[in-house]
Tab-separated table of C-alpha atoms in Angstrom:
chain	number	residue	atom	x	y	z
A	1	MET	CA	-6.539	9.544	-34.663
A	2	THR	CA	-4.148	10.480	-31.873
A	3	GLU	CA	-0.394	10.914	-32.360
A	4	PRO	CA	1.797	8.638	-30.206
A	5	VAL	CA	4.631	11.177	-30.346
A	6	PRO	CA	3.112	14.661	-30.721
A	7	VAL	CA	5.007	17.445	-32.439
A	8	VAL	CA	5.586	20.254	-29.952
A	9	LEU	CA	6.720	23.564	-31.441
A	10	PRO	CA	7.691	26.857	-29.717
A	11	GLU	CA	4.426	28.451	-30.879
A	12	SER	CA	2.299	25.482	-29.731
A	13	ARG	CA	-0.428	25.807	-27.127
A	14	VAL	CA	-0.608	22.939	-24.656
A	15	ARG	CA	-3.795	21.880	-22.919
A	16	LEU	CA	-3.229	19.708	-19.867
A	17	HIS	CA	-5.367	17.014	-18.337
A	18	ASP	CA	-7.005	17.734	-14.980
A	19	MET	CA	-3.974	17.758	-12.665
A	20	ALA	CA	-3.526	18.240	-8.939
A	21	ILE	CA	-0.606	20.311	-7.664
A	22	ARG	CA	0.737	21.040	-4.187
A	23	GLN	CA	3.861	22.643	-2.793
A	24	ASP	CA	6.094	20.258	-0.846
A	25	GLY	CA	9.034	22.092	0.660
A	26	ASP	CA	11.176	23.530	-2.128
A	27	GLU	CA	9.432	21.381	-4.746
A	28	TRP	CA	5.946	21.017	-6.173
A	29	ILE	CA	4.135	17.683	-6.501
A	30	THR	CA	1.839	17.372	-9.490
A	31	GLY	CA	0.133	14.666	-11.479
A	32	ARG	CA	-3.108	13.061	-12.600
A	33	LEU	CA	-5.293	11.525	-9.927
A	34	ASP	CA	-7.082	9.321	-12.467
A	35	THR	CA	-3.886	7.613	-13.694
A	36	ARG	CA	-2.089	7.902	-10.312
A	37	ARG	CA	1.106	9.173	-11.884
A	38	PHE	CA	2.913	11.981	-10.093
A	39	VAL	CA	6.206	13.856	-10.338
A	40	ALA	CA	8.150	16.408	-8.318
A	41	LEU	CA	8.918	19.737	-10.016
A	42	PRO	CA	10.920	22.856	-9.225
A	43	ARG	CA	9.014	26.100	-8.821
A	44	ALA	CA	9.649	26.992	-12.469
A	45	GLY	CA	7.787	23.854	-13.571
A	46	ALA	CA	4.782	24.746	-11.439
A	47	VAL	CA	4.749	28.283	-12.893
A	48	ALA	CA	4.920	26.884	-16.440
A	49	ILE	CA	1.939	24.613	-15.743
A	50	GLU	CA	-0.128	27.561	-14.521
A	51	LEU	CA	0.776	29.518	-17.653
A	52	PHE	CA	-0.273	26.575	-19.851
A	53	ARG	CA	-3.559	26.443	-17.980
A	54	ALA	CA	-4.065	30.143	-18.645
A	55	GLY	CA	-3.828	29.479	-22.400
A	56	HIS	CA	-0.329	30.796	-23.114
A	57	SER	CA	1.796	29.265	-25.849
A	58	ILE	CA	5.208	27.799	-25.080
A	59	ASP	CA	7.039	30.919	-26.318
A	60	GLU	CA	4.684	33.207	-24.391
A	61	ALA	CA	5.189	31.148	-21.209
A	62	ALA	CA	8.987	31.321	-21.585
A	63	THR	CA	8.866	35.107	-22.093
A	64	ARG	CA	6.578	35.692	-19.100
A	65	MET	CA	8.753	33.502	-16.867
A	66	ALA	CA	11.856	35.436	-17.892
A	67	ASP	CA	10.080	38.718	-17.109
A	68	THR	CA	8.295	37.794	-13.859
A	69	GLU	CA	10.509	35.061	-12.395
A	70	GLY	CA	13.845	36.324	-13.662
A	71	CYS	CA	14.854	32.837	-14.790
A	72	VAL	CA	15.565	31.099	-18.078
A	73	PHE	CA	13.558	27.861	-18.235
A	74	ASP	CA	13.460	25.444	-21.174
A	75	VAL	CA	9.684	25.468	-21.492
A	76	LEU	CA	9.732	23.606	-24.814
A	77	SER	CA	11.565	20.584	-23.383
A	78	PHE	CA	9.380	20.760	-20.293
A	79	ALA	CA	6.218	20.584	-22.428
A	80	ARG	CA	7.599	17.567	-24.271
A	81	ASP	CA	8.345	15.876	-20.948
A	82	LEU	CA	4.783	16.507	-19.773
A	83	ALA	CA	3.472	14.933	-22.978
A	84	ALA	CA	5.709	11.874	-22.469
A	85	LEU	CA	4.333	11.515	-18.937
A	86	GLY	CA	0.763	11.507	-20.249
A	87	PHE	CA	-0.144	14.860	-18.677
A	88	VAL	CA	-0.988	16.627	-21.967
A	89	ALA	CA	-4.526	16.295	-23.367
A	90	ASP	CA	-3.898	18.034	-26.705
A	91	ILE	CA	-1.420	20.241	-28.528
A	92	ASP	CA	-2.860	22.925	-30.791
A	93	GLY	CA	-6.162	21.083	-30.669
A	94	ARG	CA	-4.616	17.727	-31.676
A	95	PRO	CA	-5.338	14.975	-29.094
A	96	VAL	CA	-2.313	13.330	-27.502
A	97	ALA	CA	-2.299	9.609	-26.774
A	98	SER	CA	-1.882	8.740	-23.098
A	99	ALA	CA	-2.569	5.903	-20.722
A	100	PRO	CA	-6.271	5.506	-19.879
A	101	PRO	CA	-7.479	6.248	-16.343
A	102	LEU	CA	-6.914	3.378	-13.924
A	103	PRO	CA	-10.099	1.688	-12.694
A	104	ALA	CA	-11.258	2.633	-9.217
A	105	SER	CA	-13.222	0.515	-6.749
A	106	PHE	CA	-16.857	1.525	-6.199
A	107	PRO	CA	-16.776	4.356	-8.791
A	108	ARG	CA	-20.311	5.478	-7.904
A	109	ILE	CA	-19.168	6.616	-4.462
A	110	ARG	CA	-18.384	10.305	-4.774
A	111	PRO	CA	-16.402	12.458	-2.312
A	112	GLU	CA	-19.579	14.096	-0.989
A	113	HIS	CA	-20.982	10.649	-0.148
A	114	ALA	CA	-17.973	9.853	2.042
A	115	ARG	CA	-17.330	13.276	3.559
A	116	PHE	CA	-18.510	12.057	6.975
A	117	ALA	CA	-15.356	9.902	7.295
A	118	LEU	CA	-13.196	13.004	7.739
A	119	SER	CA	-15.293	14.405	10.569
A	120	PRO	CA	-13.272	15.139	13.745
A	121	VAL	CA	-16.106	13.467	15.678
A	122	PHE	CA	-14.867	9.996	14.712
A	123	PRO	CA	-11.580	10.093	16.691
A	124	VAL	CA	-13.538	11.245	19.740
A	125	LEU	CA	-16.022	8.371	19.345
A	126	LEU	CA	-13.187	5.860	18.950
A	127	ILE	CA	-11.444	7.094	22.093
A	128	GLY	CA	-14.723	6.902	24.020
A	129	LEU	CA	-15.386	3.374	22.763
A	130	MET	CA	-11.885	2.253	23.713
A	131	LEU	CA	-12.243	3.724	27.217
A	132	VAL	CA	-15.537	1.899	27.796
A	133	ALA	CA	-14.026	-1.385	26.540
A	134	THR	CA	-11.007	-0.885	28.809
A	135	VAL	CA	-13.282	-0.403	31.827
A	136	ALA	CA	-15.105	-3.633	30.902
A	137	LEU	CA	-11.778	-5.516	30.758
A	138	VAL	CA	-10.771	-4.130	34.166
A	139	LEU	CA	-14.080	-5.183	35.699
A	140	ARG	CA	-14.084	-8.557	33.886
A	141	PRO	CA	-10.452	-9.750	33.621
A	142	GLY	CA	-11.706	-13.006	32.131
A	143	LEU	CA	-12.452	-11.105	28.936
A	144	LEU	CA	-8.776	-10.377	28.341
A	145	PRO	CA	-7.795	-11.963	25.000
A	146	SER	CA	-5.560	-15.037	24.763
A	147	PHE	CA	-4.418	-17.195	21.856
A	148	HIS	CA	-6.506	-20.005	23.385
A	149	GLU	CA	-9.581	-18.075	22.240
A	150	LEU	CA	-8.714	-18.961	18.641
A	151	LEU	CA	-9.151	-22.656	19.470
A	152	TRP	CA	-12.819	-22.150	20.223
A	153	SER	CA	-13.807	-25.520	18.724
A	154	SER	CA	-12.345	-29.010	18.877
A	155	ARG	CA	-12.675	-29.216	15.092
A	156	GLY	CA	-9.731	-27.785	13.182
A	157	SER	CA	-11.961	-27.082	10.191
A	158	ALA	CA	-14.260	-24.892	12.303
A	159	VAL	CA	-11.292	-23.029	13.771
A	160	LEU	CA	-9.741	-22.456	10.341
A	161	ALA	CA	-13.083	-21.530	8.772
A	162	LEU	CA	-13.760	-18.841	11.389
A	163	SER	CA	-10.173	-17.574	11.281
A	164	ALA	CA	-10.229	-17.365	7.484
A	165	GLY	CA	-13.782	-16.027	7.182
A	166	ALA	CA	-13.669	-13.483	9.994
A	167	GLY	CA	-10.057	-12.636	9.222
A	168	TRP	CA	-10.652	-11.784	5.567
A	169	LEU	CA	-13.910	-10.008	6.361
A	170	LEU	CA	-12.014	-7.794	8.795
A	171	VAL	CA	-9.283	-7.277	6.211
A	172	TYR	CA	-11.752	-5.917	3.685
A	173	VAL	CA	-13.539	-3.785	6.281
A	174	HIS	CA	-10.090	-2.458	7.223
A	175	GLU	CA	-9.336	-1.630	3.573
A	176	LEU	CA	-12.806	-0.190	3.057
A	177	ALA	CA	-12.035	2.303	5.826
A	178	HIS	CA	-8.931	3.423	3.903
A	179	PHE	CA	-11.010	3.640	0.737
A	180	ILE	CA	-13.817	5.716	2.275
A	181	THR	CA	-11.491	8.253	3.891
A	182	ALA	CA	-9.407	8.579	0.727
A	183	ARG	CA	-12.535	8.992	-1.394
A	184	ALA	CA	-13.739	11.689	0.985
A	185	ALA	CA	-10.484	13.528	0.230
A	186	GLY	CA	-11.196	13.268	-3.506
A	187	VAL	CA	-8.809	10.390	-4.251
A	188	HIS	CA	-9.686	7.608	-6.712
A	189	ALA	CA	-8.815	4.546	-4.607
A	190	ARG	CA	-8.669	0.879	-5.555
A	191	ILE	CA	-8.805	-2.210	-3.309
A	192	GLN	CA	-6.800	-5.184	-4.555
A	193	LEU	CA	-4.891	-8.257	-3.430
A	194	SER	CA	-1.143	-8.017	-2.936
A	195	THR	CA	1.750	-9.703	-1.146
A	196	ARG	CA	4.191	-8.537	1.509
A	197	LEU	CA	6.993	-11.107	1.813
A	198	GLN	CA	5.191	-14.339	2.806
A	199	PHE	CA	1.899	-12.592	3.607
A	200	LEU	CA	-1.137	-12.448	1.333
A	201	ILE	CA	-2.847	-9.137	1.976
A	202	ALA	CA	-5.459	-6.775	0.631
A	203	GLU	CA	-4.263	-3.239	-0.002
A	204	THR	CA	-5.895	0.016	-0.990
A	205	ASP	CA	-4.096	2.129	-3.550
A	206	ILE	CA	-4.699	5.694	-2.387
A	207	SER	CA	-2.061	7.313	-4.587
A	208	GLY	CA	-2.892	10.987	-4.726
A	209	ILE	CA	-3.647	11.373	-1.039
A	210	GLU	CA	-0.388	13.377	-0.987
A	211	PHE	CA	-2.385	16.336	-2.311
A	212	ALA	CA	-4.746	16.344	0.667
A	213	PRO	CA	-4.090	18.277	3.901
A	214	ARG	CA	-1.918	16.432	6.427
A	215	ARG	CA	-4.861	15.703	8.780
A	216	HIS	CA	-6.720	14.027	5.949
A	217	ARG	CA	-3.620	12.069	4.904
A	218	LEU	CA	-3.026	10.734	8.406
A	219	THR	CA	-6.729	9.924	8.782
A	220	ALA	CA	-6.612	7.847	5.595
A	221	TYR	CA	-3.462	6.016	6.737
A	222	LEU	CA	-4.816	5.227	10.220
A	223	ALA	CA	-8.462	4.519	9.317
A	224	GLY	CA	-7.867	0.771	8.972
A	225	MET	CA	-6.263	0.381	12.395
A	226	ALA	CA	-9.023	2.481	13.928
A	227	THR	CA	-11.569	0.096	12.402
A	228	ASN	CA	-9.806	-2.942	13.899
A	229	LEU	CA	-9.763	-1.299	17.319
A	230	SER	CA	-13.465	-0.470	16.998
A	231	VAL	CA	-14.326	-4.089	16.148
A	232	ALA	CA	-12.225	-5.297	19.075
A	233	ALA	CA	-13.914	-2.875	21.484
A	234	VAL	CA	-17.413	-3.845	20.331
A	235	SER	CA	-16.511	-7.542	20.687
A	236	VAL	CA	-15.444	-6.949	24.291
A	237	LEU	CA	-18.643	-5.077	25.140
A	238	ILE	CA	-20.908	-7.735	23.609
A	239	GLN	CA	-18.932	-10.504	25.322
A	240	ALA	CA	-19.584	-8.793	28.630
A	241	THR	CA	-23.314	-9.400	28.119
A	242	THR	CA	-23.034	-13.114	27.223
A	243	SER	CA	-22.208	-16.262	29.159
A	244	PRO	CA	-18.695	-17.710	28.684
A	245	ALA	CA	-20.270	-21.144	28.112
A	246	THR	CA	-22.110	-20.054	24.951
A	247	THR	CA	-20.855	-20.466	21.398
A	248	VAL	CA	-21.571	-16.793	20.703
A	249	HIS	CA	-19.224	-15.772	23.513
A	250	ARG	CA	-16.440	-18.042	22.212
A	251	ILE	CA	-16.835	-16.766	18.656
A	252	LEU	CA	-16.751	-13.149	19.869
A	253	ALA	CA	-13.615	-13.919	21.860
A	254	ALA	CA	-11.984	-15.386	18.745
A	255	THR	CA	-13.083	-12.355	16.720
A	256	LEU	CA	-11.487	-10.067	19.308
A	257	VAL	CA	-8.155	-11.884	18.937
A	258	ILE	CA	-8.390	-11.861	15.139
A	259	ALA	CA	-9.097	-8.112	15.123
A	260	LEU	CA	-6.066	-7.449	17.345
A	261	MET	CA	-3.704	-9.869	15.611
A	262	SER	CA	-3.315	-7.688	12.528
A	263	LEU	CA	-2.288	-4.591	14.507
A	264	PRO	CA	1.331	-5.701	15.185
A	265	PHE	CA	1.633	-6.392	11.449
A	266	GLU	CA	0.933	-2.722	10.738
A	267	PHE	CA	4.048	-1.782	12.737
A	268	MET	CA	6.280	-3.856	10.445
A	269	VAL	CA	7.308	-0.715	8.604
A	270	PHE	CA	9.849	-2.597	6.475
A	271	MET	CA	6.857	-3.911	4.464
A	272	ARG	CA	5.083	-0.593	3.700
A	273	THR	CA	2.222	-1.095	6.125
A	274	ASP	CA	-0.131	1.591	7.458
A	275	VAL	CA	2.366	2.823	10.054
A	276	TYR	CA	5.033	2.984	7.336
A	277	TYR	CA	3.032	5.615	5.455
A	278	VAL	CA	2.519	7.583	8.661
A	279	LEU	CA	6.272	7.415	9.310
A	280	GLN	CA	7.068	8.480	5.749
A	281	ASP	CA	4.718	11.456	6.043
A	282	VAL	CA	6.021	12.532	9.447
A	283	LEU	CA	9.650	12.262	8.286
A	284	ALA	CA	8.807	14.208	5.096
A	285	CYS	CA	10.389	11.546	2.897
A	286	ARG	CA	9.346	11.201	-0.733
A	287	ASN	CA	9.916	7.434	-1.122
A	288	LEU	CA	11.275	5.953	2.091
A	289	PHE	CA	10.963	2.315	1.014
A	290	GLY	CA	12.406	2.772	-2.472
A	291	ASP	CA	15.312	4.921	-1.276
A	292	GLY	CA	15.922	2.670	1.733
A	293	THR	CA	16.103	-0.535	-0.317
A	294	ALA	CA	18.363	1.208	-2.869
A	295	TYR	CA	20.743	2.220	-0.060
A	296	ALA	CA	20.644	-1.333	1.353
A	297	ARG	CA	21.635	-2.702	-2.079
A	298	TYR	CA	24.440	-0.159	-2.210
A	299	LEU	CA	25.749	-1.373	1.164
A	300	GLY	CA	25.461	-4.972	-0.040
A	301	ASN	CA	27.536	-4.139	-3.125
A	302	ARG	CA	30.170	-2.510	-0.916
A	303	VAL	CA	30.355	-5.625	1.255
A	304	ARG	CA	30.746	-7.835	-1.827
A	305	HIS	CA	33.432	-5.506	-3.130
A	306	THR	CA	35.312	-5.720	0.180
A	307	ILE	CA	35.074	-9.529	0.426
A	308	PHE	CA	35.342	-10.636	-3.199
A	309	GLY	CA	37.116	-7.656	-4.718
A	310	SER	CA	34.327	-6.910	-7.185
A	311	THR	CA	35.125	-4.125	-9.614
A	312	THR	CA	31.497	-3.058	-9.977
A	313	ALA	CA	31.295	0.691	-9.410
A	314	THR	CA	28.698	1.752	-6.863
A	315	VAL	CA	27.539	5.234	-5.978
A	316	ASP	CA	25.767	6.060	-2.735
A	317	PRO	CA	22.157	6.726	-3.892
A	318	SER	CA	21.356	8.668	-0.724
A	319	LEU	CA	23.782	11.481	-1.568
A	320	GLY	CA	21.248	13.048	-3.909
A	321	LEU	CA	18.620	13.324	-1.161
A	322	PRO	CA	18.029	16.297	1.153
A	323	HIS	CA	19.926	16.008	4.441
A	324	HIS	CA	16.880	15.115	6.575
A	325	GLU	CA	15.810	12.419	4.105
A	326	ARG	CA	19.330	11.014	3.809
A	327	ARG	CA	19.578	10.322	7.531
A	328	ALA	CA	16.097	8.766	7.690
A	329	VAL	CA	16.740	6.594	4.627
A	330	ARG	CA	20.009	5.223	6.016
A	331	ILE	CA	18.384	4.268	9.304
A	332	TYR	CA	15.373	2.797	7.537
A	333	SER	CA	17.607	0.653	5.298
A	334	VAL	CA	18.834	-1.163	8.420
A	335	VAL	CA	15.222	-1.683	9.527
A	336	VAL	CA	14.389	-3.158	6.102
A	337	VAL	CA	17.275	-5.644	6.144
A	338	VAL	CA	16.854	-6.749	9.773
A	339	GLY	CA	13.049	-6.864	9.626
A	340	THR	CA	12.974	-8.841	6.386
A	341	ALA	CA	15.535	-11.346	7.687
A	342	LEU	CA	13.609	-11.868	10.939
A	343	CYS	CA	10.282	-12.171	9.138
A	344	LEU	CA	11.518	-14.775	6.675
A	345	GLY	CA	13.323	-16.594	9.480
A	346	MET	CA	10.111	-16.837	11.510
A	347	MET	CA	8.347	-18.210	8.456
A	348	ALA	CA	11.005	-20.894	7.996
A	349	MET	CA	11.005	-21.836	11.704
A	350	PHE	CA	7.294	-21.732	12.514
A	351	THR	CA	4.840	-21.040	9.686
A	352	VAL	CA	6.120	-23.561	7.143
A	353	PRO	CA	6.477	-26.439	9.667
A	354	ALA	CA	3.017	-25.704	11.101
A	355	ASP	CA	1.370	-25.655	7.666
A	356	LEU	CA	3.152	-28.823	6.587
A	357	THR	CA	2.053	-30.547	9.802
A	358	LEU	CA	-1.580	-29.551	9.289
A	359	ILE	CA	-1.485	-30.674	5.662
A	360	SER	CA	0.163	-34.035	6.455
A	361	ARG	CA	-2.326	-34.699	9.253
A	362	ALA	CA	-5.237	-33.856	6.983
A	363	ILE	CA	-3.949	-36.162	4.248
A	364	THR	CA	-3.428	-39.090	6.635
A	365	CYS	CA	-6.915	-38.616	8.112
A	366	ILE	CA	-8.661	-38.966	4.753
A	367	GLY	CA	-9.798	-42.467	3.916
A	368	LEU	CA	-12.573	-45.015	3.916
A	369	GLY	CA	-11.762	-46.024	7.478
A	370	GLN	CA	-12.419	-42.533	8.844
A	371	SER	CA	-15.743	-41.067	9.867
A	372	LEU	CA	-17.595	-38.611	7.623
A	373	ILE	CA	-16.891	-35.706	9.999
A	374	THR	CA	-13.167	-36.536	10.108
A	375	ASN	CA	-12.998	-36.687	6.314
A	376	LEU	CA	-14.860	-33.396	5.955
A	377	ASP	CA	-12.607	-31.815	8.560
A	378	SER	CA	-9.496	-32.886	6.627
A	379	VAL	CA	-10.912	-31.710	3.302
A	380	VAL	CA	-11.723	-28.267	4.713
A	381	VAL	CA	-8.194	-27.951	6.126
A	382	LEU	CA	-6.673	-28.817	2.745
A	383	LEU	CA	-9.007	-26.476	0.866
A	384	ILE	CA	-8.318	-23.498	3.144
A	385	LEU	CA	-4.539	-23.879	3.279
A	386	GLY	CA	-4.301	-24.835	-0.379
A	387	SER	CA	-6.413	-21.912	-1.578
A	388	VAL	CA	-4.509	-19.365	0.535
A	389	HIS	CA	-1.113	-20.507	-0.767
A	390	THR	CA	-2.377	-20.749	-4.354
A	391	VAL	CA	-3.804	-17.216	-4.273
A	392	TRP	CA	-0.507	-15.952	-2.782
A	393	VAL	CA	1.479	-17.493	-5.656
A	394	LEU	CA	-0.882	-16.145	-8.328
A	395	THR	CA	-0.919	-12.669	-6.747
A	396	TRP	CA	2.868	-12.551	-6.448
A	397	TRP	CA	3.205	-13.781	-10.026
A	398	ARG	CA	0.880	-11.057	-11.317
A	399	ARG	CA	2.661	-8.257	-9.431
A	400	HIS	CA	6.212	-9.254	-10.466
A	401	PRO	CA	6.156	-9.276	-14.276
A	402	GLY	CA	9.938	-8.815	-14.432
A	403	TRP	CA	10.570	-12.087	-12.597
A	404	VAL	CA	7.946	-13.803	-14.741
A	405	ALA	CA	9.599	-12.593	-17.961
A	406	CYS	CA	13.008	-13.707	-16.666
A	407	TRP	CA	11.675	-17.169	-15.790
A	408	ARG	CA	10.012	-17.546	-19.192
A	409	GLY	CA	13.211	-16.488	-20.933
A	410	ARG	CA	15.237	-19.075	-19.044
A	411	ARG	CA	12.647	-21.719	-19.829
A	412	ARG	CA	12.893	-20.939	-23.556
A	413	LEU	CA	16.702	-21.104	-23.421
A	414	ARG	CA	16.581	-24.476	-21.732
A	415	GLY	CA	14.057	-25.683	-24.287
A	416	ALA	CA	16.335	-24.538	-27.081
């Protein structure tokens, strides 16, 4: 039976789980890839971990560090912290309870199976494919995409069905590209549904990619966008061989637009999209979104204090960051506030009215006096829009347990 709170003594020997470790500036990043929990350590912490791995006891590690590093480090407290984080497998042969490994998508795919995804040949092939597609567009300007291509059928159900079907298929192919490249780098990735503001999305958790070389990290971040561009280029080239009057041509044209439509979304860095992770890596920031939103809340508290005279004490959370991170975080906080406001405003002005119009039209077109095709068309519209919004609500609900607990608590108080 494992001990929830293990007893760690100065003479104890600590055996760690399989942990990755990498130097990051003046700090060291370490953690378990299977549980996707990571921390930043000073150099002394990294040295202590290596001594534990070599089989030294806590007292022996402290003595060696004092002799070789010339520093006094509280190795005993450090070992207890590692155990609390779930990084310790056993102490003096006694197993230590820890969180189980998180499930990964497609666990049978091993890094050696996906190694091809990190080949430098792929960027060259993508550039070549894009150049050929660009030449085709120059020679055939009629192939240039337009939003009219989405309305490829007079039936709204057919338009929505293709947009939803092709759109979500491309989403999962996009995420699969992230998964394959991350798996090639040895990361246990997981594809799951999530939400970003009003958007229902699929995301790939590739926590642990931080331990890979920078080229591999950037490849994993950009693999999804590269896949969308590849699908768009192939659609253009196949269109060039078909007649504009054919259904195949119209469907390919719609697919081209759908593949390109998601690319601007990736540049909405205030929602932690693919480009956000590239930006975070390039700026060498540890948690750009978390630090940026914390600084935005700090500014909001200052504004409330100025207007309403609030006595709530606020401390600038960016002061504890390195200088280069502090400047990036403060700029990013403005991007978060402005981008979120614009995004929600666009939803209120366009998306909600459009959805309500489609739903009201579908409801009014259902009845005994309507043709079978009209009734089916209305039912499909209601099913597609209803299912998308329902899945968004359920996904948001699952990923925000704090809000759910708060709502349930208020409900119980009202019931009392």
